Tab-separated table of C-alpha atoms in Angstrom:
chain	number	residue	atom	x	y	z
A	1	MET	CA	113.853	168.470	259.232
A	2	LEU	CA	110.779	167.430	257.307
A	3	SER	CA	112.050	168.281	253.830
A	4	VAL	CA	115.484	166.742	254.157
A	5	VAL	CA	114.649	163.571	256.042
A	6	MET	CA	112.232	162.569	253.321
A	7	ALA	CA	114.611	163.628	250.567
A	8	ALA	CA	117.451	161.548	251.972
A	9	GLN	CA	115.321	158.428	252.211
A	10	THR	CA	114.388	158.344	248.545
A	11	SER	CA	115.971	155.810	246.233
A	12	ALA	CA	114.031	156.744	243.116
A	13	PRO	CA	115.887	157.026	239.805
A	14	ILE	CA	116.535	160.396	238.212
A	15	PRO	CA	113.586	161.384	236.005
A	16	SER	CA	113.903	160.412	232.362
A	17	ALA	CA	113.747	162.807	229.442
A	18	PRO	CA	110.432	164.167	228.158
A	19	GLY	CA	108.683	161.871	225.749
A	20	ALA	CA	109.212	158.697	227.771
A	21	PRO	CA	106.141	156.429	227.541
A	22	ALA	CA	103.578	157.107	230.238
A	23	ALA	CA	101.565	154.454	232.032
A	24	GLN	CA	98.260	153.884	230.262
A	25	THR	CA	96.281	153.153	233.417
A	26	PRO	CA	96.796	155.315	236.491
A	27	PRO	CA	97.544	153.266	239.612
A	28	ALA	CA	94.904	152.874	242.270
A	29	ASN	CA	95.089	155.174	245.264
A	30	PRO	CA	97.270	153.243	247.749
A	31	PHE	CA	96.012	155.150	250.779
A	32	PRO	CA	92.923	154.751	252.987
A	33	PRO	CA	89.786	156.743	252.100
A	34	ILE	CA	89.632	160.317	253.367
A	35	ASN	CA	87.512	160.771	256.498
A	36	PRO	CA	86.068	164.301	256.795
A	37	LYS	CA	85.971	164.086	260.590
A	38	PHE	CA	89.774	164.420	260.606
A	39	PHE	CA	89.641	167.908	259.070
A	40	THR	CA	88.650	170.086	262.001
A	41	ALA	CA	91.035	173.034	261.568
A	42	THR	CA	90.018	176.049	259.506
A	43	SER	CA	93.553	176.459	258.181
A	44	PRO	CA	95.708	175.538	256.419
A	45	SER	CA	93.700	174.199	253.510
A	46	VAL	CA	94.392	170.867	251.843
A	47	GLU	CA	95.434	172.814	248.747
A	48	THR	CA	98.044	174.763	250.729
A	49	VAL	CA	99.434	171.609	252.311
A	50	ASN	CA	99.654	169.896	248.920
A	51	SER	CA	101.396	172.929	247.411
A	52	PHE	CA	103.850	172.938	250.317
A	53	LEU	CA	104.613	169.229	249.912
A	54	THR	CA	104.981	169.619	246.158
A	55	GLN	CA	107.675	172.225	246.822
A	56	LEU	CA	109.475	169.775	249.121
A	57	TRP	CA	108.923	166.419	247.465
A	58	GLY	CA	107.934	167.021	243.863
A	59	PHE	CA	111.478	166.376	242.651
A	60	ASP	CA	110.942	162.646	243.280
A	61	PRO	CA	108.753	160.978	240.621
A	62	ASN	CA	108.193	157.966	242.878
A	63	ARG	CA	106.973	159.972	245.867
A	64	GLU	CA	103.227	159.972	246.452
A	65	TRP	CA	101.219	161.261	249.368
A	66	GLN	CA	97.785	162.026	250.661
A	67	VAL	CA	96.773	164.589	253.261
A	68	ALA	CA	95.019	162.447	255.861
A	69	ALA	CA	94.129	165.017	258.526
A	70	ILE	CA	94.284	168.703	259.372
A	71	LEU	CA	93.292	168.920	263.011
A	72	SER	CA	92.798	171.806	265.392
A	73	THR	CA	94.781	171.574	268.639
A	74	ASN	CA	94.537	173.025	272.133
A	75	ALA	CA	97.069	175.681	271.121
A	76	PRO	CA	95.127	178.516	269.435
A	77	GLY	CA	95.812	178.622	265.700
A	78	VAL	CA	98.164	175.636	265.723
A	79	SER	CA	97.068	172.830	263.405
A	80	LYS	CA	98.237	169.232	263.351
A	81	ILE	CA	98.772	167.883	259.835
A	82	VAL	CA	98.966	164.164	259.095
A	83	VAL	CA	100.185	162.937	255.720
A	84	PHE	CA	100.372	159.399	254.342
A	85	VAL	CA	103.539	158.964	252.264
A	86	GLY	CA	104.293	156.150	249.848
A	87	ASP	CA	106.803	155.114	247.192
A	88	LYS	CA	105.572	153.899	243.797
A	89	SER	CA	108.592	151.606	243.535
A	90	GLN	CA	107.519	149.847	246.761
A	91	PRO	CA	103.767	149.350	246.428
A	92	GLY	CA	101.919	148.486	249.579
A	93	LYS	CA	104.407	150.261	251.815
A	94	SER	CA	103.705	153.648	253.327
A	95	GLN	CA	104.525	155.741	256.352
A	96	THR	CA	102.918	158.579	258.235
A	97	THR	CA	104.429	162.048	258.559
A	98	VAL	CA	103.113	164.443	261.182
A	99	PHE	CA	103.889	168.127	261.508
A	100	PHE	CA	102.279	171.293	262.847
A	101	SER	CA	101.584	174.667	261.251
A	102	THR	CA	101.873	177.885	263.236
A	103	PRO	CA	99.033	180.401	263.634
A	104	ASP	CA	100.585	182.837	261.131
A	105	GLY	CA	100.656	180.088	258.494
A	106	LYS	CA	104.335	180.783	257.766
A	107	HIS	CA	106.084	177.949	259.588
A	108	ALA	CA	105.876	174.184	259.970
A	109	ILE	CA	107.237	172.335	262.995
A	110	ALA	CA	108.328	168.708	262.847
A	111	ASP	CA	111.768	167.886	264.242
A	112	ASN	CA	112.696	171.448	263.320
A	113	VAL	CA	111.042	174.718	262.315
A	114	ILE	CA	110.880	175.340	258.570
A	115	PRO	CA	109.004	177.797	256.346
A	116	PHE	CA	105.468	176.749	255.423
A	117	GLY	CA	102.941	177.733	252.775
A	118	ALA	CA	102.250	177.320	249.087
A	119	LYS	CA	105.634	178.941	248.315
A	120	PRO	CA	107.553	178.414	251.547
A	121	PHE	CA	111.021	179.464	250.404
A	122	ASP	CA	110.314	182.690	248.524
A	123	ASP	CA	111.069	184.995	251.478
A	124	THR	CA	114.317	183.178	252.258
A	125	ARG	CA	115.333	183.323	248.613
A	126	ARG	CA	114.799	187.087	248.520
A	127	MET	CA	116.722	187.551	251.768
A	128	LEU	CA	119.699	185.639	250.416
A	129	GLN	CA	119.626	187.474	247.097
A	130	THR	CA	119.858	190.720	249.053
A	131	ARG	CA	122.221	189.841	251.905
A	132	ALA	CA	124.409	186.881	250.862
A	133	ASP	CA	127.453	188.798	249.634
A	134	GLY	CA	130.244	186.382	250.544
A	135	PRO	CA	132.880	185.064	248.135
A	136	ALA	CA	131.247	183.511	245.088
A	137	ARG	CA	131.895	181.173	242.202
A	138	GLY	CA	129.940	180.654	239.014
A	139	ALA	CA	127.432	183.019	237.473
A	140	ALA	CA	127.068	186.715	238.211
A	141	GLY	CA	123.272	186.552	238.303
A	142	LYS	CA	121.281	185.300	241.263
A	143	GLU	CA	118.408	183.546	239.492
A	144	LEU	CA	119.844	180.205	240.659
A	145	LEU	CA	121.530	180.949	243.963
A	146	MET	CA	123.248	178.407	246.201
A	147	VAL	CA	124.502	179.705	249.541
A	148	GLU	CA	126.636	177.526	251.794
A	149	PHE	CA	127.083	178.320	255.492
A	150	THR	CA	130.370	176.804	256.622
A	151	ASP	CA	132.721	176.613	259.596
A	152	LEU	CA	136.360	176.230	258.548
A	153	GLN	CA	137.155	174.084	261.605
A	154	CYS	CA	134.156	171.787	261.073
A	155	PRO	CA	135.091	168.270	259.821
A	156	HIS	CA	131.715	167.805	258.113
A	157	CYS	CA	132.253	171.076	256.248
A	158	LYS	CA	135.588	169.769	255.008
A	159	ASP	CA	133.852	166.604	253.809
A	160	ALA	CA	131.241	168.707	251.991
A	161	GLN	CA	133.692	170.698	249.871
A	162	PRO	CA	133.969	168.115	247.060
A	163	ILE	CA	130.173	168.272	246.873
A	164	MET	CA	130.264	172.047	246.517
A	165	ASP	CA	133.002	171.789	243.876
A	166	GLN	CA	130.880	169.333	241.914
A	167	LEU	CA	127.825	171.607	242.145
A	168	VAL	CA	129.901	174.436	240.652
A	169	THR	CA	130.858	172.135	237.768
A	170	ASP	CA	127.400	170.675	237.210
A	171	PHE	CA	125.504	173.970	237.454
A	172	PRO	CA	127.608	176.707	235.805
A	173	GLN	CA	124.560	178.979	235.601
A	174	ALA	CA	124.345	178.988	239.411
A	175	ARG	CA	125.938	181.563	241.660
A	176	VAL	CA	127.528	179.644	244.550
A	177	VAL	CA	128.215	181.794	247.604
A	178	PHE	CA	130.298	181.000	250.688
A	179	GLU	CA	129.101	182.433	254.000
A	180	ASN	CA	131.112	182.088	257.197
A	181	PHE	CA	129.316	180.526	260.150
A	182	PRO	CA	132.008	179.777	262.761
A	183	LEU	CA	130.661	177.730	265.654
A	184	VAL	CA	132.973	179.306	268.199
A	185	ASP	CA	131.644	177.343	271.165
A	186	VAL	CA	133.016	174.103	269.711
A	187	HIS	CA	135.623	175.364	267.216
A	188	PRO	CA	137.775	178.003	268.923
A	189	TYR	CA	139.856	178.873	265.845
A	190	ALA	CA	137.064	179.006	263.281
A	191	PHE	CA	136.489	182.752	263.729
A	192	GLN	CA	140.160	183.566	263.213
A	193	ALA	CA	140.219	181.379	260.108
A	194	ALA	CA	137.103	183.097	258.785
A	195	ALA	CA	138.543	186.559	259.464
A	196	GLU	CA	141.807	185.879	257.654
A	197	GLY	CA	139.829	184.437	254.747
A	198	ILE	CA	137.900	187.683	254.442
A	199	CYS	CA	141.213	189.528	254.304
A	200	VAL	CA	142.553	187.207	251.601
A	201	ARG	CA	139.451	187.962	249.565
A	202	LYS	CA	139.886	191.696	250.149
A	203	GLU	CA	143.496	191.571	248.944
A	204	LYS	CA	143.312	189.020	246.119
A	205	GLY	CA	139.681	188.346	245.250
A	206	ASP	CA	137.232	185.442	245.292
A	207	ASP	CA	139.445	182.948	243.434
A	208	ALA	CA	142.187	183.410	246.025
A	209	PHE	CA	139.634	182.946	248.792
A	210	VAL	CA	138.649	179.558	247.323
A	211	LYS	CA	142.314	178.495	247.371
A	212	TYR	CA	142.622	179.692	250.958
A	213	VAL	CA	139.581	177.694	252.065
A	214	GLN	CA	140.914	174.544	250.427
A	215	ALA	CA	144.301	175.019	252.105
A	216	VAL	CA	142.664	175.488	255.513
A	217	PHE	CA	140.541	172.381	255.076
A	218	ASP	CA	143.590	170.390	253.908
A	219	ALA	CA	145.396	171.289	257.143
A	220	GLN	CA	142.324	171.405	259.389
A	221	GLY	CA	143.818	169.078	261.986
A	222	ALA	CA	146.562	171.639	262.624
A	223	LEU	CA	144.112	174.311	263.790
A	224	THR	CA	145.345	173.982	267.360
A	225	ALA	CA	146.665	176.391	269.965
A	226	GLU	CA	150.230	175.451	269.065
A	227	SER	CA	149.994	175.694	265.282
A	228	VAL	CA	146.946	177.713	264.242
A	229	ASN	CA	148.926	180.819	263.322
A	230	ALA	CA	151.464	178.955	261.209
A	231	THR	CA	148.703	176.918	259.577
A	232	LEU	CA	146.725	179.989	258.569
A	233	ASP	CA	149.880	181.797	257.408
A	234	LEU	CA	150.596	178.884	255.082
A	235	ALA	CA	147.015	178.877	253.787
A	236	VAL	CA	147.219	182.619	253.070
A	237	THR	CA	150.516	182.079	251.249
A	238	LYS	CA	149.056	179.283	249.130
A	239	ALA	CA	146.254	181.674	248.154
A	240	GLY	CA	148.850	184.156	246.901
A	241	ALA	CA	148.242	186.731	249.631
A	242	ASP	CA	150.464	188.303	252.303
A	243	PRO	CA	150.244	186.513	255.697
A	244	ALA	CA	151.337	189.551	257.713
A	245	ALA	CA	148.754	191.746	255.995
A	246	ALA	CA	146.044	189.126	256.565
A	247	VAL	CA	146.836	188.902	260.275
A	248	ALA	CA	146.711	192.675	260.660
A	249	CYS	CA	143.500	192.946	258.628
A	250	ALA	CA	141.841	190.136	260.618
A	251	LYS	CA	142.250	192.134	263.828
A	252	THR	CA	140.301	195.154	262.558
A	253	GLN	CA	136.764	195.954	263.610
A	254	ALA	CA	135.649	195.995	259.979
A	255	THR	CA	136.698	192.366	259.524
A	256	THR	CA	135.088	191.306	262.799
A	257	ASP	CA	131.898	193.028	261.693
A	258	ALA	CA	131.999	191.242	258.346
A	259	VAL	CA	132.242	187.798	259.977
A	260	ASN	CA	129.499	188.689	262.435
A	261	ALA	CA	127.240	189.888	259.612
A	262	SER	CA	127.569	186.507	257.908
A	263	VAL	CA	126.802	184.732	261.185
A	264	GLN	CA	123.790	186.967	261.779
A	265	LEU	CA	122.441	186.184	258.321
A	266	GLY	CA	122.648	182.497	259.160
A	267	LYS	CA	120.924	183.022	262.496
A	268	ASP	CA	118.164	185.038	260.837
A	269	LEU	CA	117.561	182.048	258.572
A	270	GLY	CA	117.604	179.560	261.454
A	271	VAL	CA	120.985	177.976	260.725
A	272	ASP	CA	122.153	176.054	263.782
A	273	ALA	CA	124.549	173.529	262.257
A	274	THR	CA	127.072	173.361	259.433
A	275	PRO	CA	127.410	172.710	256.576
A	276	MET	CA	124.032	174.062	255.484
A	277	LEU	CA	123.210	174.744	251.840
A	278	TYR	CA	120.360	176.932	250.609
A	279	VAL	CA	119.197	176.318	247.038
A	280	ASN	CA	117.037	179.281	246.023
A	281	GLY	CA	116.007	179.544	249.650
A	282	GLN	CA	115.432	175.845	250.384
A	283	PRO	CA	117.675	174.587	253.223
A	284	ILE	CA	119.520	171.292	252.736
A	285	PRO	CA	122.033	169.816	255.241
A	286	LEU	CA	124.794	168.938	252.780
A	287	THR	CA	126.097	165.753	254.344
A	288	ASN	CA	122.619	164.213	254.805
A	289	VAL	CA	121.566	163.976	251.161
A	290	PRO	CA	123.145	161.732	248.479
A	291	TYR	CA	124.581	163.749	245.614
A	292	GLU	CA	122.273	162.236	242.996
A	293	VAL	CA	119.298	163.335	245.101
A	294	LEU	CA	120.841	166.769	245.652
A	295	LYS	CA	121.205	167.283	241.891
A	296	ARG	CA	117.583	166.342	241.388
A	297	ILE	CA	116.491	168.808	244.064
A	298	VAL	CA	118.531	171.621	242.460
A	299	VAL	CA	117.011	171.009	239.034
A	300	TYR	CA	113.503	170.787	240.454
A	301	ARG	CA	113.957	173.873	242.627
A	302	ALA	CA	115.254	175.825	239.643
A	303	GLY	CA	112.264	174.764	237.560
A	304	LEU	CA	109.813	175.874	240.229
A	305	ASP	CA	111.446	179.302	240.156
A	306	GLY	CA	111.384	179.540	236.360
A	307	VAL	CA	115.110	178.912	235.893
A	308	GLN	CA	116.113	176.698	232.962
A	309	VAL	CA	119.078	174.506	233.850
A	310	LYS	CA	121.789	174.213	231.206
A	311	LEU	CA	122.442	170.504	231.035
A	312	GLN	CA	125.992	169.336	231.618
A	313	PRO	CA	127.081	165.775	230.685
A	314	SER	CA	126.448	164.578	234.240
A	315	LEU	CA	122.910	165.982	234.084
A	316	LYS	CA	121.846	164.564	230.735
A	317	THR	CA	119.186	162.345	232.347
A	318	LEU	CA	117.623	165.295	234.139
A	319	LYS	CA	115.871	166.790	231.109
């Protein structure tokens, strides 16, 4: 998607602390002159596009861009937006990004559909604050909210768990929520694993759920027809819960409904792959973004939403 592809490509250093010397002479504009004939659409405005891109890319001090065109198309209300993108650390090099805005002005389409506008993630943030009620770590408040959609049989989700653990350590003021999103078409035992996890949480709480998830991921290769039940029983035991009670609980309609509600939340947000992380409403495919970039995005996103990050030792250069 537009936001993540560009984020993953950056190699800029983490911003330095306030008070660092600023350049005395602003650099020359590296992009071609604006041609008014390439602005034929009545909406969105250049200001809206720039606000949108600032939300996506402003975390990177080396990123620079210029809106080159906002063109009407044959599809009523659909505008084609062309943006020149450069990197201050690589002068003379630039690329072109093209995306489309929908007639309602609420979505952008590139290789995916994402929210659009001056504050594109506000609605998603509010939805998650209201509906993301899965097991959580960290703070009780939801001012800085990270919500991970995960499939317990997904290898990439297993790989992402050290990243999530590090986020919990680096951002103790964040509430980090786990939401089940079993991809049952490709992972036939993910729903059962999710259901028993809900039952572990019901019996022993969120901390036990975290232990259960880790145990399932540790033995993920054993989620097979022959050994899934024994594997999940062992994971429940390691979490300090009763395997027989978890199995019985997992078969109830209430537990099925709880897993389905988490899946529906993901679908309502447009989740179609795991692991997917939402940081105050901004979607980020976890395994596509280097951790140093992810930290920078979290700090920047928090700042945009008026949340002051409490600096941990690993974040000392993010002031």
